[in-house]
mmCIF file of C-alpha atoms and ligand atoms in Angstrom:
data_model
loop_
_atom_site.group_PDB
_atom_site.id
_atom_site.type_symbol
_atom_site.label_atom_id
_atom_site.label_comp_id
_atom_site.label_asym_id
_atom_site.label_seq_id
_atom_site.Cartn_x
_atom_site.Cartn_y
_atom_site.Cartn_z
ATOM 1 C CA MET J 1 16.020 -22.082 -26.726
ATOM 2 C CA SER J 2 19.512 -24.529 -27.153
ATOM 3 C CA ASP J 3 18.256 -26.450 -29.737
ATOM 4 C CA ALA J 4 16.409 -22.952 -31.848
ATOM 5 C CA PRO J 5 18.573 -22.181 -34.808
ATOM 6 C CA VAL J 6 20.631 -19.671 -34.060
ATOM 7 C CA LYS J 7 19.831 -15.593 -35.299
ATOM 8 C CA HIS J 8 21.486 -13.397 -33.317
ATOM 9 C CA ILE J 9 25.045 -13.724 -31.474
ATOM 10 C CA ARG J 10 24.027 -11.348 -28.525
ATOM 11 C CA THR J 11 23.036 -13.427 -25.281
ATOM 12 C CA PRO J 12 18.607 -13.523 -25.082
ATOM 13 C CA LEU J 13 19.627 -11.521 -21.775
ATOM 14 C CA ALA J 14 21.359 -8.990 -23.687
ATOM 15 C CA ARG J 15 18.218 -8.496 -26.083
ATOM 16 C CA VAL J 16 15.529 -8.084 -23.052
ATOM 17 C CA ARG J 17 17.918 -6.168 -20.456
ATOM 18 C CA GLY J 18 16.372 -2.911 -19.439
ATOM 19 C CA ARG J 19 12.842 -3.593 -21.324
ATOM 20 C CA GLY J 20 9.685 -6.227 -19.955
ATOM 21 C CA ALA J 21 6.677 -7.247 -22.173
ATOM 22 C CA ALA J 22 5.409 -3.229 -22.516
ATOM 23 C CA ARG J 23 9.174 -2.097 -23.455
ATOM 24 C CA SER J 24 9.161 -0.512 -20.325
ATOM 25 C CA GLY J 25 11.263 -2.553 -18.670
ATOM 26 C CA THR J 26 11.969 -2.606 -14.382
ATOM 27 C CA GLY J 27 10.267 0.961 -14.234
ATOM 28 C CA HIS J 28 7.171 -0.168 -12.476
ATOM 29 C CA PHE J 29 9.155 -2.347 -10.225
ATOM 30 C CA TRP J 30 12.006 0.171 -8.926
ATOM 31 C CA ARG J 31 9.128 2.756 -8.286
ATOM 32 C CA GLN J 32 7.708 0.520 -6.088
ATOM 33 C CA ARG J 33 10.353 -0.044 -4.306
ATOM 34 C CA LEU J 34 11.511 3.829 -4.480
ATOM 35 C CA THR J 35 8.016 4.577 -2.948
ATOM 36 C CA ALA J 36 7.806 1.659 -0.228
ATOM 37 C CA VAL J 37 11.383 2.853 1.001
ATOM 38 C CA ALA J 38 9.745 6.474 0.906
ATOM 39 C CA ASN J 39 6.245 5.448 2.480
ATOM 40 C CA ILE J 40 8.205 3.757 5.906
ATOM 41 C CA PRO J 41 10.010 7.705 7.387
ATOM 42 C CA LEU J 42 6.537 9.486 5.677
ATOM 43 C CA THR J 43 3.931 6.818 7.321
ATOM 44 C CA ILE J 44 5.484 7.321 10.556
ATOM 45 C CA ALA J 45 5.437 10.805 10.705
ATOM 46 C CA ALA J 46 1.603 11.003 9.688
ATOM 47 C CA VAL J 47 0.593 8.502 11.823
ATOM 48 C CA ILE J 48 2.103 10.658 15.108
ATOM 49 C CA ILE J 49 0.556 13.756 13.395
ATOM 50 C CA ILE J 50 -2.714 11.962 13.568
ATOM 51 C CA ILE J 51 -1.884 11.298 17.442
ATOM 52 C CA VAL J 52 -1.365 14.674 17.907
ATOM 53 C CA LEU J 53 -4.231 16.128 16.057
ATOM 54 C CA LEU J 54 -6.885 13.214 17.988
ATOM 55 C CA GLY J 55 -9.372 14.931 19.924
ATOM 56 C CA ARG J 56 -8.708 18.129 18.815
ATOM 57 C CA ASN J 57 -11.689 20.518 17.524
ATOM 58 C CA GLN J 58 -11.232 21.789 13.584
ATOM 59 C CA ALA J 59 -9.659 24.934 14.042
ATOM 60 C CA ALA J 60 -6.788 23.697 16.046
ATOM 61 C CA ALA J 61 -6.522 20.471 13.828
ATOM 62 C CA ALA J 62 -6.558 23.017 10.889
ATOM 63 C CA GLN J 63 -3.924 25.034 12.030
ATOM 64 C CA ILE J 64 -1.786 22.134 12.724
ATOM 65 C CA LEU J 65 -2.563 20.705 9.416
ATOM 66 C CA GLY J 66 -1.430 23.999 7.676
ATOM 67 C CA SER J 67 1.408 24.964 9.218
ATOM 68 C CA PRO J 68 4.404 25.094 7.077
ATOM 69 C CA ALA J 69 6.205 21.321 8.171
ATOM 70 C CA VAL J 70 3.376 19.640 9.233
ATOM 71 C CA ALA J 71 1.535 20.104 5.423
ATOM 72 C CA ILE J 72 4.978 19.274 2.986
ATOM 73 C CA ILE J 73 4.900 16.136 5.306
ATOM 74 C CA MET J 74 1.506 15.423 4.549
ATOM 75 C CA LEU J 75 1.589 16.302 0.781
ATOM 76 C CA LEU J 76 4.926 13.826 0.398
ATOM 77 C CA PHE J 77 2.968 10.993 2.455
ATOM 78 C CA VAL J 78 -0.477 11.616 -0.226
ATOM 79 C CA ALA J 79 2.447 11.587 -3.560
ATOM 80 C CA SER J 80 4.494 8.615 -2.223
ATOM 81 C CA VAL J 81 1.085 6.528 -1.245
ATOM 82 C CA THR J 82 -0.965 7.190 -4.241
ATOM 83 C CA THR J 83 1.681 6.456 -6.120
ATOM 84 C CA HIS J 84 2.698 3.114 -4.784
ATOM 85 C CA MET J 85 -0.898 2.725 -4.444
ATOM 86 C CA ARG J 86 -1.426 2.559 -8.315
ATOM 87 C CA ILE J 87 1.503 0.129 -9.039
ATOM 88 C CA GLY J 88 0.482 -2.112 -6.849
ATOM 89 C CA MET J 89 -3.024 -2.238 -7.423
ATOM 90 C CA GLN J 90 -1.831 -2.392 -11.754
ATOM 91 C CA VAL J 91 -0.264 -6.124 -10.570
ATOM 92 C CA ILE J 92 -3.416 -7.211 -8.685
ATOM 93 C CA ILE J 93 -5.431 -6.452 -11.394
ATOM 94 C CA GLU J 94 -2.517 -7.993 -14.006
ATOM 95 C CA ASP J 95 -2.653 -11.089 -11.599
ATOM 96 C CA TYR J 96 -6.088 -11.902 -11.584
ATOM 97 C CA VAL J 97 -8.275 -10.092 -14.621
ATOM 98 C CA HIS J 98 -7.654 -11.892 -17.467
ATOM 99 C CA ASP J 99 -9.991 -10.363 -20.195
ATOM 100 C CA ASP J 100 -8.819 -7.911 -21.791
ATOM 101 C CA SER J 101 -11.486 -5.446 -21.618
ATOM 102 C CA ALA J 102 -11.763 -5.860 -17.948
ATOM 103 C CA LYS J 103 -8.372 -5.273 -17.521
ATOM 104 C CA LEU J 104 -8.496 -2.050 -19.631
ATOM 105 C CA THR J 105 -11.219 -1.109 -17.638
ATOM 106 C CA LEU J 106 -10.164 -1.718 -14.279
ATOM 107 C CA LEU J 107 -6.624 -0.129 -15.060
ATOM 108 C CA MET J 108 -8.399 2.551 -16.202
ATOM 109 C CA ALA J 109 -10.479 2.819 -12.817
ATOM 110 C CA ASN J 110 -7.435 2.616 -11.289
ATOM 111 C CA THR J 111 -5.712 5.540 -12.778
ATOM 112 C CA PHE J 112 -9.020 7.772 -12.447
ATOM 113 C CA PHE J 113 -9.246 6.600 -8.334
ATOM 114 C CA THR J 114 -6.005 7.049 -6.947
ATOM 115 C CA VAL J 115 -5.200 10.474 -9.484
ATOM 116 C CA ALA J 116 -8.191 11.858 -7.431
ATOM 117 C CA VAL J 117 -7.575 10.462 -4.444
ATOM 118 C CA ALA J 118 -4.697 12.418 -4.699
ATOM 119 C CA LEU J 119 -5.731 15.716 -5.556
ATOM 120 C CA ALA J 120 -8.741 15.476 -3.514
ATOM 121 C CA SER J 121 -6.345 15.348 -0.656
ATOM 122 C CA ALA J 122 -3.896 17.868 -1.834
ATOM 123 C CA TYR J 123 -6.266 20.147 -2.078
ATOM 124 C CA GLY J 124 -7.648 19.799 1.054
ATOM 125 C CA ILE J 125 -3.893 19.923 2.669
ATOM 126 C CA LEU J 126 -3.023 22.900 0.559
ATOM 127 C CA LYS J 127 -6.248 25.068 1.560
ATOM 128 C CA LEU J 128 -5.644 24.748 4.471
ATOM 129 C CA SER J 129 -1.598 25.708 3.998
ATOM 130 C CA PHE J 130 -2.919 29.010 1.893
ATOM 131 C CA GLY J 131 -6.238 30.009 3.594
ATOM 132 C CA VAL J 132 -9.132 30.843 1.549
ATOM 133 C CA MET R 1 0.452 -9.082 -21.237
ATOM 134 C CA ALA R 2 1.338 -11.737 -24.427
ATOM 135 C CA GLU R 3 -1.657 -14.708 -24.264
ATOM 136 C CA THR R 4 -0.543 -17.580 -23.821
ATOM 137 C CA LYS R 5 -2.710 -20.669 -24.502
ATOM 138 C CA ALA R 6 -0.835 -24.291 -22.428
ATOM 139 C CA PRO R 7 -1.792 -27.123 -24.379
ATOM 140 C CA ALA R 8 -4.455 -29.349 -22.110
ATOM 141 C CA GLU R 9 -1.806 -32.385 -21.611
ATOM 142 C CA ARG R 10 0.995 -30.738 -20.575
ATOM 143 C CA PRO R 11 1.770 -31.894 -16.010
ATOM 144 C CA LEU R 12 0.155 -28.744 -13.936
ATOM 145 C CA SER R 13 2.316 -27.814 -11.106
ATOM 146 C CA PRO R 14 0.144 -28.750 -7.848
ATOM 147 C CA HIS R 15 -2.600 -26.457 -6.525
ATOM 148 C CA LEU R 16 -2.094 -24.274 -4.075
ATOM 149 C CA LEU R 17 -4.553 -25.737 -2.322
ATOM 150 C CA ILE R 18 -3.136 -28.959 -1.672
ATOM 151 C CA TYR R 19 -0.370 -27.476 0.147
ATOM 152 C CA ARG R 20 -0.655 -27.215 3.988
ATOM 153 C CA PRO R 21 -0.896 -23.588 4.855
ATOM 154 C CA MET R 22 2.289 -22.296 6.647
ATOM 155 C CA LEU R 23 2.845 -18.856 8.043
ATOM 156 C CA THR R 24 5.475 -17.244 5.547
ATOM 157 C CA MET R 25 2.383 -17.995 2.577
ATOM 158 C CA MET R 26 -0.614 -16.715 5.172
ATOM 159 C CA MET R 27 1.682 -13.352 5.301
ATOM 160 C CA SER R 28 2.591 -13.487 1.847
ATOM 161 C CA ILE R 29 -1.513 -13.174 0.851
ATOM 162 C CA VAL R 30 -2.112 -10.753 3.730
ATOM 163 C CA HIS R 31 0.673 -8.150 1.974
ATOM 164 C CA ARG R 32 -1.438 -8.299 -0.755
ATOM 165 C CA ILE R 33 -4.783 -8.128 1.142
ATOM 166 C CA THR R 34 -3.835 -5.637 3.813
ATOM 167 C CA GLY R 35 -1.868 -3.550 0.108
ATOM 168 C CA PHE R 36 -5.418 -3.710 -0.856
ATOM 169 C CA GLY R 37 -7.889 -2.549 2.021
ATOM 170 C CA LEU R 38 -5.122 0.194 2.702
ATOM 171 C CA TYR R 39 -5.569 1.325 -1.074
ATOM 172 C CA PHE R 40 -9.536 2.042 -0.477
ATOM 173 C CA GLY R 41 -9.116 3.535 2.662
ATOM 174 C CA THR R 42 -7.407 6.273 1.112
ATOM 175 C CA LEU R 43 -11.087 8.136 1.112
ATOM 176 C CA LEU R 44 -11.009 7.968 4.807
ATOM 177 C CA LEU R 45 -7.710 9.972 4.874
ATOM 178 C CA ALA R 46 -9.294 12.909 1.815
ATOM 179 C CA TRP R 47 -12.281 12.883 3.625
ATOM 180 C CA TRP R 48 -11.013 14.188 6.870
ATOM 181 C CA LEU R 49 -8.153 16.279 4.927
ATOM 182 C CA ILE R 50 -11.162 18.137 2.835
ATOM 183 C CA ALA R 51 -13.722 18.246 6.424
ATOM 184 C CA ALA R 52 -10.408 19.978 8.134
ATOM 185 C CA ALA R 53 -10.572 22.349 5.081
ATOM 186 C CA SER R 54 -14.464 22.878 4.986
ATOM 187 C CA GLY R 55 -14.668 23.771 8.924
ATOM 188 C CA PRO R 56 -16.433 22.952 11.762
ATOM 189 C CA ASN R 57 -19.423 21.704 10.818
ATOM 190 C CA ALA R 58 -17.404 19.242 7.832
ATOM 191 C CA TYR R 59 -15.076 18.500 10.683
ATOM 192 C CA ALA R 60 -18.161 17.316 12.978
ATOM 193 C CA LYS R 61 -19.547 15.098 10.767
ATOM 194 C CA PHE R 62 -16.131 13.200 10.080
ATOM 195 C CA GLU R 63 -15.758 13.302 14.035
ATOM 196 C CA TRP R 64 -19.308 11.574 14.253
ATOM 197 C CA PHE R 65 -18.004 8.850 12.132
ATOM 198 C CA ALA R 66 -14.724 8.092 13.159
ATOM 199 C CA GLY R 67 -16.150 8.043 16.825
ATOM 200 C CA SER R 68 -18.678 5.790 16.012
ATOM 201 C CA ILE R 69 -18.057 2.329 16.523
ATOM 202 C CA ILE R 70 -18.366 1.085 13.001
ATOM 203 C CA GLY R 71 -15.895 4.124 12.396
ATOM 204 C CA ARG R 72 -13.512 3.072 15.379
ATOM 205 C CA LEU R 73 -13.530 -0.622 14.109
ATOM 206 C CA ILE R 74 -12.684 0.232 10.877
ATOM 207 C CA LEU R 75 -10.530 2.513 11.822
ATOM 208 C CA PHE R 76 -8.448 0.075 14.030
ATOM 209 C CA GLY R 77 -8.578 -1.852 11.359
ATOM 210 C CA TYR R 78 -6.788 0.592 9.018
ATOM 211 C CA THR R 79 -4.275 0.951 11.519
ATOM 212 C CA TRP R 80 -3.007 -2.695 11.666
ATOM 213 C CA ALA R 81 -3.269 -2.978 7.970
ATOM 214 C CA LEU R 82 -0.980 -0.184 8.077
ATOM 215 C CA LEU R 83 1.961 -1.876 10.386
ATOM 216 C CA HIS R 84 1.378 -4.851 9.011
ATOM 217 C CA HIS R 85 2.264 -3.581 5.777
ATOM 218 C CA MET R 86 4.249 -1.438 6.951
ATOM 219 C CA LEU R 87 6.884 -4.161 8.328
ATOM 220 C CA GLY R 88 5.955 -6.654 5.771
ATOM 221 C CA GLY R 89 6.608 -4.512 3.188
ATOM 222 C CA ILE R 90 10.361 -4.231 5.394
ATOM 223 C CA ARG R 91 10.615 -7.885 4.923
ATOM 224 C CA HIS R 92 10.081 -7.370 1.411
ATOM 225 C CA LEU R 93 12.606 -4.574 0.702
ATOM 226 C CA ILE R 94 15.091 -6.991 3.132
ATOM 227 C CA TRP R 95 14.511 -9.604 0.412
ATOM 228 C CA ASP R 96 15.202 -7.600 -1.854
ATOM 229 C CA THR R 97 18.311 -7.187 -0.959
ATOM 230 C CA GLY R 98 19.055 -11.050 -1.044
ATOM 231 C CA ARG R 99 19.388 -11.259 1.933
ATOM 232 C CA GLY R 100 16.647 -13.200 4.672
ATOM 233 C CA PHE R 101 15.353 -16.207 2.546
ATOM 234 C CA GLY R 102 16.856 -18.868 4.930
ATOM 235 C CA PRO R 103 14.516 -21.438 6.393
ATOM 236 C CA ASN R 104 14.759 -20.294 9.881
ATOM 237 C CA GLU R 105 14.811 -16.198 8.903
ATOM 238 C CA ARG R 106 11.722 -16.969 6.865
ATOM 239 C CA GLU R 107 9.753 -17.828 9.746
ATOM 240 C CA TRP R 108 11.550 -15.819 12.277
ATOM 241 C CA LEU R 109 10.641 -12.520 9.962
ATOM 242 C CA ALA R 110 7.440 -13.668 9.472
ATOM 243 C CA ALA R 111 6.595 -14.035 13.441
ATOM 244 C CA ALA R 112 7.986 -10.719 13.650
ATOM 245 C CA ASN R 113 6.092 -9.161 11.567
ATOM 246 C CA LEU R 114 2.973 -10.424 12.613
ATOM 247 C CA ILE R 115 3.352 -9.876 16.385
ATOM 248 C CA GLY R 116 5.015 -6.674 15.674
ATOM 249 C CA SER R 117 1.962 -5.113 13.755
ATOM 250 C CA ILE R 118 -0.254 -6.211 16.462
ATOM 251 C CA ALA R 119 1.980 -4.989 19.246
ATOM 252 C CA LEU R 120 1.964 -1.400 17.911
ATOM 253 C CA THR R 121 -1.663 -1.388 16.848
ATOM 254 C CA VAL R 122 -2.244 -1.856 20.647
ATOM 255 C CA VAL R 123 0.512 0.872 21.650
ATOM 256 C CA LEU R 124 -0.443 3.214 18.866
ATOM 257 C CA TRP R 125 -4.567 3.187 19.988
ATOM 258 C CA ILE R 126 -3.511 3.412 23.916
ATOM 259 C CA VAL R 127 -1.143 6.302 23.256
ATOM 260 C CA GLY R 128 -4.409 7.640 21.040
ATOM 261 C CA LEU R 129 -7.000 7.565 23.105
ATOM 262 C CA LEU R 130 -5.292 9.054 25.804
ATOM 263 C CA ALA R 131 -4.297 11.844 23.752
ATOM 264 C CA MET R 132 -7.945 12.062 23.185
ATOM 265 C CA GLY R 133 -8.812 12.053 26.796
ATOM 266 C CA GLY R 134 -6.390 14.296 27.658
ATOM 267 C CA PRO R 135 -6.143 18.354 27.597
ATOM 268 C CA ARG R 136 -7.189 19.694 24.088
HETATM 269 C C1 HEM U 1 4.119 2.067 4.968
HETATM 270 C C2 HEM U 1 5.145 1.945 4.391
HETATM 271 C C3 HEM U 1 4.572 0.872 2.863
HETATM 272 C C4 HEM U 1 5.798 -0.173 2.987
HETATM 273 C C5 HEM U 1 7.364 -0.209 2.969
HETATM 274 C C6 HEM U 1 4.878 -0.701 1.455
HETATM 275 C C7 HEM U 1 5.597 -2.085 0.957
HETATM 276 C C8 HEM U 1 5.483 -2.302 -0.454
HETATM 277 C C9 HEM U 1 6.223 -3.465 -0.940
HETATM 278 C C10 HEM U 1 7.603 -3.759 -0.599
HETATM 279 C C11 HEM U 1 5.623 -3.508 -1.993
HETATM 280 C C12 HEM U 1 5.640 -4.875 -2.921
HETATM 281 C C13 HEM U 1 5.553 -6.182 -2.312
HETATM 282 C C14 HEM U 1 5.643 -7.772 -3.927
HETATM 283 O O1 HEM U 1 6.752 -7.492 -4.042
HETATM 284 O O2 HEM U 1 4.754 -8.265 -3.681
HETATM 285 C C15 HEM U 1 3.800 -3.543 -1.935
HETATM 286 C C16 HEM U 1 3.118 -3.629 -2.155
HETATM 287 C C17 HEM U 1 1.161 -3.161 -2.231
HETATM 288 N N1 HEM U 1 1.584 -2.104 -1.512
HETATM 289 FE FE1 HEM U 1 2.108 -1.224 -0.182
HETATM 290 N N2 HEM U 1 4.159 -0.578 1.258
HETATM 291 C C18 HEM U 1 3.732 0.812 2.101
HETATM 292 C C19 HEM U 1 2.755 0.991 2.245
HETATM 293 C C20 HEM U 1 0.884 0.827 1.474
HETATM 294 C C21 HEM U 1 0.049 1.772 1.654
HETATM 295 C C22 HEM U 1 -0.554 3.013 2.423
HETATM 296 C C23 HEM U 1 -0.619 0.943 0.746
HETATM 297 C C24 HEM U 1 -2.158 1.744 0.385
HETATM 298 C C25 HEM U 1 -2.547 2.851 0.401
HETATM 299 C C26 HEM U 1 0.323 0.429 -0.404
HETATM 300 C C27 HEM U 1 -0.845 -0.501 -1.329
HETATM 301 C C28 HEM U 1 0.212 -1.267 -1.605
HETATM 302 C C29 HEM U 1 -0.391 -2.218 -2.474
HETATM 303 C C30 HEM U 1 -1.987 -1.898 -3.015
HETATM 304 C C31 HEM U 1 0.194 -3.300 -3.368
HETATM 305 C C32 HEM U 1 -0.294 -4.415 -4.602
HETATM 306 C C33 HEM U 1 0.292 -5.844 -3.469
HETATM 307 C C34 HEM U 1 0.851 -6.982 -4.385
HETATM 308 O O3 HEM U 1 1.068 -6.449 -5.506
HETATM 309 O O4 HEM U 1 0.586 -8.013 -3.568
HETATM 310 N N3 HEM U 1 1.616 0.606 0.407
HETATM 311 N N4 HEM U 1 4.014 -2.383 -0.880
#
């Protein structure tokens, strides 16, 4: 670095700050932390909800899951976890898969899978809430 | 994403396999493995929610699966993976503030993570099984 000819007065840090290799900077890093923090109370709440529902029949489970507070918590849980796990899996894929076409295929599959899980779960929760 | 091809003569850092396995190192890879497992396990969450929304027959199918030996084992493993990953995630968040990197702190946090996740899993399952045996 030090013996390269000087082309800029700005330091290398100033030039790279805020942009990663894909010019998207630290967006994923930050969202992974944001959802990790959100996941903590939401996971605890979801685990409590699941324990309360254990051993109840479908009618009782449906009634509790569809009640406003429980449904909203479950929707937040699903949204936070699926966002978090999509970024997490992307990091894993980028770490281990170096062939470009395989990598792009897996990154696409990752998005498809997480969006499908998110929307399927949300569909279940909303159907319980609105009773259609 | 950039492709970098290092010339072959460069010295390489020692490969992972020649290090003595350490608790902190195992916990690092376990965080990744649990995250990976939790990812696919969300299919069970989606199945459960849709079954509850679909009616008694669909719910009975899920309950049959959850009550089978395989189902119980998977759910037990999922509980542990979730709690372990959650505690490991808290450890990562502590590190993100720049704290917890000292040699003793690292070991202590790793041990607390492991023991805590196992203890919590067992406690939750005892509570859960009692809840299932209790009044409906
Ligand atoms: C319960 C609270 C949770 C917390 C506090 C949490 C926290 C974290 C943190 C901080 C990381 C980044 C680790 C790193 O920088 O190396 C991470 C990675 C990851 N998380 Fe979570 N997480 C939680 C739940 C979940 C859930 C429920 C899933 C999946 C359904 C999940 C899937 C992943 C995956 C796939 C990774 C990537 C692993 C890696 O790169 O090694 N996490 N988590």
